[in-house]
Amino acid sequence: MSRYLYSIIRCLPDPRTGEFVNYGAIAGDPVTGDWEIRQLSKTDRIRKFAPVAVLEIAGSFMLQLGADIDAHRALMEEGGEPLGEEWLQRLHHDHRNVVQLSPPTPILADNAREALERVFQHVIIDPVTQPRLGVTKDVLTRRLRDVYHRADIDESLIHHRPHVFVGAHVNYTMDFAIANGRAVQLTQAWSFRRSSLDGVSMQVKAWGYAIDRLRQGDEARVIDSNNQRVSTIDRNVDLQVVIAPPETSAQEHVFEEAQEIFASLAAQVHSLDDVEAVGARAEMLLRRL
């Protein structure tokens, strides 16, 4: 057996949510140039999940990928170099929108077709993945809203997606602020259980920069997105974070980086298992007003 590499080819109707369906896979030997692609044969559930326009993009990508492999086979017959590992790495890096490729992963096989057979038997999950099981940011924020309501907090004090301004130039849209002239709690949700976390990493850093300026004492205010009501924010405002924790090593790496930011800002971090504590904390702080 030889060392092959494979990547799962995924289709994301809305890359912002992280929800995806597996569309196919690519596997090959970067030394010999033995590459093959394969598309899922059963697409009924994919069609229910993804619009036709999105599936057309994924289908066109697969066709172009196949054409590239065929072209390089012809070049190799004339003495050209095979498609190497850097080619697959580049595909993974460059495609971060509707079509995405999982990080190249080694697998032992006798040929590319056998490698794909192993991938389809043991790796590909069909087809709606973890975000449908309750790990998207939307699910986290809906759960938070429910928690605030169960805590018997007046609806007028729950500000969803308010704008937080810090100093003269820094602003960030928070998920929730509990405020009535003065903010008593700011809450942000992050899902680290996504196929691509590059956007999450940048968002955490941008959020962290804004909150750090707040913690340093810059004048800050929160403006409700609906009625433009303004509330001041104290530098020691209660800061809560609710997460969907990572499951893979790649997700863990991004989460560890985020944890350092959370700790530096004195944010309390909760999973869905103890998200009720966020509402209880907000209710207690409001009673002190």
Coordinates of C-alpha atoms in Angstrom, one line a residue:
M1 CA 0.0 0.0 0.0
S2 CA 1.0 3.6 -0.6
R3 CA 0.3 6.9 1.1
Y4 CA -2.6 8.7 -0.6
L5 CA -4.3 12.0 0.3
Y6 CA -8.0 12.7 0.3
S7 CA -10.3 15.7 0.8
I8 CA -14.0 15.7 1.2
I9 CA -15.7 18.1 -1.3
R10 CA -18.5 19.9 0.5
C11 CA -21.3 22.2 -0.6
L12 CA -22.4 25.1 1.6
P13 CA -25.6 26.9 0.6
D14 CA -24.8 29.7 3.0
P15 CA -21.1 29.6 4.1
R16 CA -21.8 32.0 7.0
T17 CA -23.8 29.4 8.9
G18 CA -21.3 26.6 8.5
E19 CA -24.0 24.1 7.4
F20 CA -22.8 21.8 4.6
V21 CA -23.5 18.7 2.7
N22 CA -20.9 16.3 1.5
Y23 CA -20.9 16.3 -2.3
G24 CA -18.0 14.1 -3.2
A25 CA -14.3 13.4 -2.6
I26 CA -10.9 13.5 -4.2
A27 CA -8.0 11.2 -3.5
G28 CA -4.6 10.6 -5.1
D29 CA -1.0 9.9 -4.8
P30 CA 1.0 13.1 -5.1
V31 CA 4.1 11.1 -6.0
T32 CA 2.7 9.1 -9.0
G33 CA -0.1 11.5 -10.0
D34 CA -2.8 8.8 -9.6
W35 CA -5.8 11.0 -8.8
E36 CA -9.5 10.3 -8.9
I37 CA -12.7 12.1 -7.9
R38 CA -16.1 10.7 -7.0
Q39 CA -19.5 12.3 -6.5
L40 CA -22.2 11.0 -4.2
S41 CA -24.6 8.9 -6.1
K42 CA -27.6 9.6 -3.9
T43 CA -28.4 13.3 -4.1
D44 CA -32.1 13.4 -3.0
R45 CA -31.3 14.9 0.4
I46 CA -28.7 17.2 -1.1
R47 CA -31.3 18.6 -3.4
K48 CA -33.7 19.2 -0.5
F49 CA -30.9 21.1 1.4
A50 CA -29.2 23.1 -1.3
P51 CA -30.7 25.3 -4.0
V52 CA -30.3 24.4 -7.7
A53 CA -27.9 27.3 -8.3
V54 CA -25.6 26.1 -5.5
L55 CA -25.6 22.5 -6.8
E56 CA -24.7 23.9 -10.3
I57 CA -21.7 25.6 -8.8
A58 CA -20.6 22.4 -7.0
G59 CA -21.2 20.3 -10.2
S60 CA -19.2 22.7 -12.3
F61 CA -16.4 22.5 -9.8
M62 CA -16.3 18.7 -10.0
L63 CA -16.3 18.9 -13.8
Q64 CA -13.4 21.3 -13.8
L65 CA -11.5 19.2 -11.2
G66 CA -11.9 16.2 -13.4
A67 CA -10.7 18.1 -16.5
D68 CA -7.6 19.3 -14.6
I69 CA -6.8 15.7 -13.5
D70 CA -7.2 14.5 -17.1
A71 CA -5.0 17.3 -18.5
H72 CA -2.2 16.5 -16.1
R73 CA -2.4 12.8 -17.0
A74 CA -1.8 13.8 -20.6
L75 CA 1.1 16.0 -19.6
M76 CA 2.7 13.2 -17.5
E77 CA 2.7 11.0 -20.6
E78 CA 4.9 13.7 -22.1
G79 CA 7.2 13.8 -19.1
G80 CA 5.4 16.5 -17.1
E81 CA 5.3 16.6 -13.3
P82 CA 2.3 15.0 -11.4
L83 CA -0.2 17.0 -9.4
G84 CA 1.5 17.1 -6.0
E85 CA 0.4 17.6 -2.4
E86 CA 0.7 21.4 -2.7
W87 CA -2.0 21.3 -5.4
L88 CA -4.6 19.7 -3.1
Q89 CA -3.5 22.1 -0.3
R90 CA -4.1 25.0 -2.5
L91 CA -7.5 23.8 -3.5
H92 CA -8.4 23.5 0.2
H93 CA -7.0 27.0 0.9
D94 CA -8.6 28.8 -2.0
H95 CA -12.1 27.4 -1.9
R96 CA -13.8 28.8 1.2
N97 CA -17.2 29.8 -0.2
V98 CA -20.1 27.7 -1.7
V99 CA -17.6 24.8 -2.4
Q100 CA -15.1 23.8 0.2
L101 CA -12.6 21.0 0.6
S102 CA -11.6 19.5 3.9
P103 CA -7.9 19.6 4.9
P104 CA -5.9 17.0 2.9
T105 CA -5.6 13.8 5.0
P106 CA -3.4 10.8 4.4
I107 CA -4.8 7.3 3.8
L108 CA -3.2 4.0 2.9
A109 CA -4.4 2.4 -0.4
D110 CA -3.2 0.5 -3.4
N111 CA -4.7 3.0 -5.9
A112 CA -6.8 6.2 -6.0
R113 CA -10.1 4.3 -6.5
E114 CA -9.4 2.1 -3.5
A115 CA -8.7 5.2 -1.4
L116 CA -12.0 6.7 -2.5
E117 CA -13.8 3.5 -1.7
R118 CA -12.4 3.6 1.9
V119 CA -13.3 7.3 2.2
F120 CA -16.9 6.7 1.1
Q121 CA -17.2 3.7 3.5
H122 CA -15.7 5.2 6.6
V123 CA -15.4 8.9 6.4
I124 CA -18.2 10.7 4.5
I125 CA -21.2 11.5 6.6
D126 CA -24.4 11.6 4.6
P127 CA -25.3 14.4 4.1
V128 CA -26.6 17.1 6.6
T129 CA -23.9 17.4 9.2
Q130 CA -23.4 18.6 12.7
P131 CA -24.8 22.1 12.4
R132 CA -28.2 20.5 11.9
L133 CA -27.7 18.8 15.2
G134 CA -27.7 22.1 17.1
V135 CA -24.3 23.7 16.8
T136 CA -24.8 26.7 14.6
K137 CA -24.5 30.2 15.8
D138 CA -28.2 30.7 15.0
V139 CA -29.1 27.8 17.3
L140 CA -27.0 29.3 20.1
T141 CA -28.6 32.7 19.9
R142 CA -32.1 31.3 19.8
R143 CA -31.3 29.3 22.9
L144 CA -30.0 32.4 24.6
R145 CA -33.1 34.4 23.7
D146 CA -35.2 31.6 25.3
V147 CA -33.0 31.6 28.4
Y148 CA -33.5 35.3 28.8
H149 CA -37.2 35.0 28.5
R150 CA -37.3 32.1 31.1
A151 CA -35.4 34.3 33.4
D152 CA -38.4 36.7 33.4
I153 CA -36.4 39.6 32.0
D154 CA -38.5 42.3 30.4
E155 CA -38.5 42.1 26.6
S156 CA -37.6 45.8 26.4
L157 CA -34.3 45.1 28.2
I158 CA -33.2 42.3 25.9
H159 CA -31.4 43.9 23.0
H160 CA -30.6 41.5 20.1
R161 CA -27.8 42.4 17.7
P162 CA -27.2 45.8 19.3
H163 CA -24.3 48.0 18.1
V164 CA -21.5 48.5 20.7
F165 CA -19.4 51.6 20.1
V166 CA -16.1 52.0 21.9
G167 CA -14.2 55.3 21.7
A168 CA -14.4 57.3 18.5
H169 CA -13.8 54.7 15.9
V170 CA -14.3 51.1 17.2
N171 CA -17.7 49.4 16.9
Y172 CA -19.0 45.8 17.0
T173 CA -22.4 44.1 16.7
M174 CA -22.9 42.0 19.8
D175 CA -25.4 39.1 19.9
F176 CA -27.1 40.4 23.1
A177 CA -27.0 43.3 25.5
I178 CA -29.1 43.5 28.7
A179 CA -29.5 47.2 29.2
N180 CA -31.8 49.9 30.4
G181 CA -29.9 53.2 30.2
R182 CA -26.9 51.2 31.5
A183 CA -25.7 47.8 30.2
V184 CA -25.4 45.2 32.8
Q185 CA -24.5 42.3 30.5
L186 CA -23.0 41.7 27.1
T187 CA -23.3 38.2 25.6
Q188 CA -21.7 36.7 22.5
A189 CA -22.2 33.2 20.9
W190 CA -19.5 31.3 19.0
S191 CA -19.8 27.9 17.3
F192 CA -16.4 26.1 17.0
R193 CA -18.1 23.1 15.5
R194 CA -17.9 24.2 11.9
S195 CA -16.3 22.9 8.7
S196 CA -14.4 26.2 8.2
L197 CA -13.3 28.4 11.1
D198 CA -11.2 31.0 9.4
G199 CA -14.1 33.5 9.7
V200 CA -14.7 32.6 13.3
S201 CA -11.1 33.2 14.2
M202 CA -11.1 36.7 12.7
Q203 CA -14.4 37.6 14.2
V204 CA -13.3 36.6 17.7
K205 CA -10.2 38.7 17.3
A206 CA -12.2 41.7 16.1
W207 CA -14.7 41.3 19.0
G208 CA -11.8 40.8 21.4
Y209 CA -10.2 44.1 20.2
A210 CA -13.4 46.0 20.8
I211 CA -14.0 44.5 24.3
D212 CA -10.3 45.1 25.2
R213 CA -10.7 48.8 24.4
L214 CA -13.8 48.8 26.6
R215 CA -11.9 47.0 29.4
Q216 CA -9.1 49.6 29.1
G217 CA -11.5 52.3 30.0
D218 CA -12.5 53.8 26.6
E219 CA -15.9 55.4 26.7
A220 CA -18.5 53.0 25.4
R221 CA -22.2 52.8 24.6
V222 CA -24.7 50.3 23.2
I223 CA -27.3 51.3 20.7
D224 CA -30.3 49.1 20.2
S225 CA -30.6 48.1 16.5
N226 CA -34.4 48.7 16.5
N227 CA -35.2 51.9 18.4
Q228 CA -31.8 53.5 18.6
R229 CA -32.0 53.7 22.4
V230 CA -28.6 54.4 24.0
S231 CA -27.2 52.8 27.1
T232 CA -23.8 53.4 28.6
I233 CA -21.3 50.5 29.2
D234 CA -19.0 50.4 32.3
R235 CA -15.5 48.9 31.7
N236 CA -16.4 46.2 34.2
V237 CA -19.6 45.1 32.5
D238 CA -20.5 41.5 32.9
L239 CA -19.3 39.6 29.8
Q240 CA -20.7 36.2 28.9
V241 CA -19.7 33.8 26.1
V242 CA -21.7 30.8 24.9
I243 CA -20.0 28.2 22.7
A244 CA -20.5 25.1 20.8
P245 CA -17.2 23.3 21.7
P246 CA -14.9 21.8 19.1
E247 CA -14.8 18.2 18.1
T248 CA -11.8 17.9 15.7
S249 CA -8.2 18.8 16.2
A250 CA -8.5 21.7 13.7
Q251 CA -11.4 23.1 15.5
E252 CA -9.6 22.6 18.9
H253 CA -6.7 24.8 17.6
V254 CA -9.0 27.7 16.8
F255 CA -10.8 27.3 20.1
E256 CA -7.6 27.3 22.2
E257 CA -6.7 30.6 20.6
A258 CA -10.1 32.0 21.3
Q259 CA -9.9 30.8 24.9
E260 CA -6.9 33.0 25.5
I261 CA -8.9 36.0 24.3
F262 CA -11.9 35.1 26.5
A263 CA -9.6 34.7 29.6
S264 CA -7.8 38.0 29.0
L265 CA -11.2 39.8 28.9
A266 CA -12.6 38.1 32.0
A267 CA -15.4 36.6 30.0
Q268 CA -17.4 33.7 31.5
V269 CA -17.6 30.8 29.0
H270 CA -20.6 28.5 28.9
S271 CA -21.6 25.5 26.8
L272 CA -25.3 24.8 26.0
D273 CA -25.4 22.5 29.0
D274 CA -25.1 25.5 31.4
V275 CA -26.4 28.4 29.3
E276 CA -29.2 28.9 31.9
A277 CA -26.6 30.5 34.1
V278 CA -26.3 33.4 31.7
G279 CA -30.0 34.3 32.2
A280 CA -29.8 33.9 35.9
R281 CA -26.8 36.2 36.1
A282 CA -28.5 38.8 34.0
E283 CA -31.6 38.7 36.2
M284 CA -29.5 39.1 39.4
L285 CA -27.6 42.1 37.9
L286 CA -30.9 43.8 36.9
R287 CA -32.2 43.4 40.4
R288 CA -29.2 45.4 41.6
L289 CA -30.1 48.4 39.5

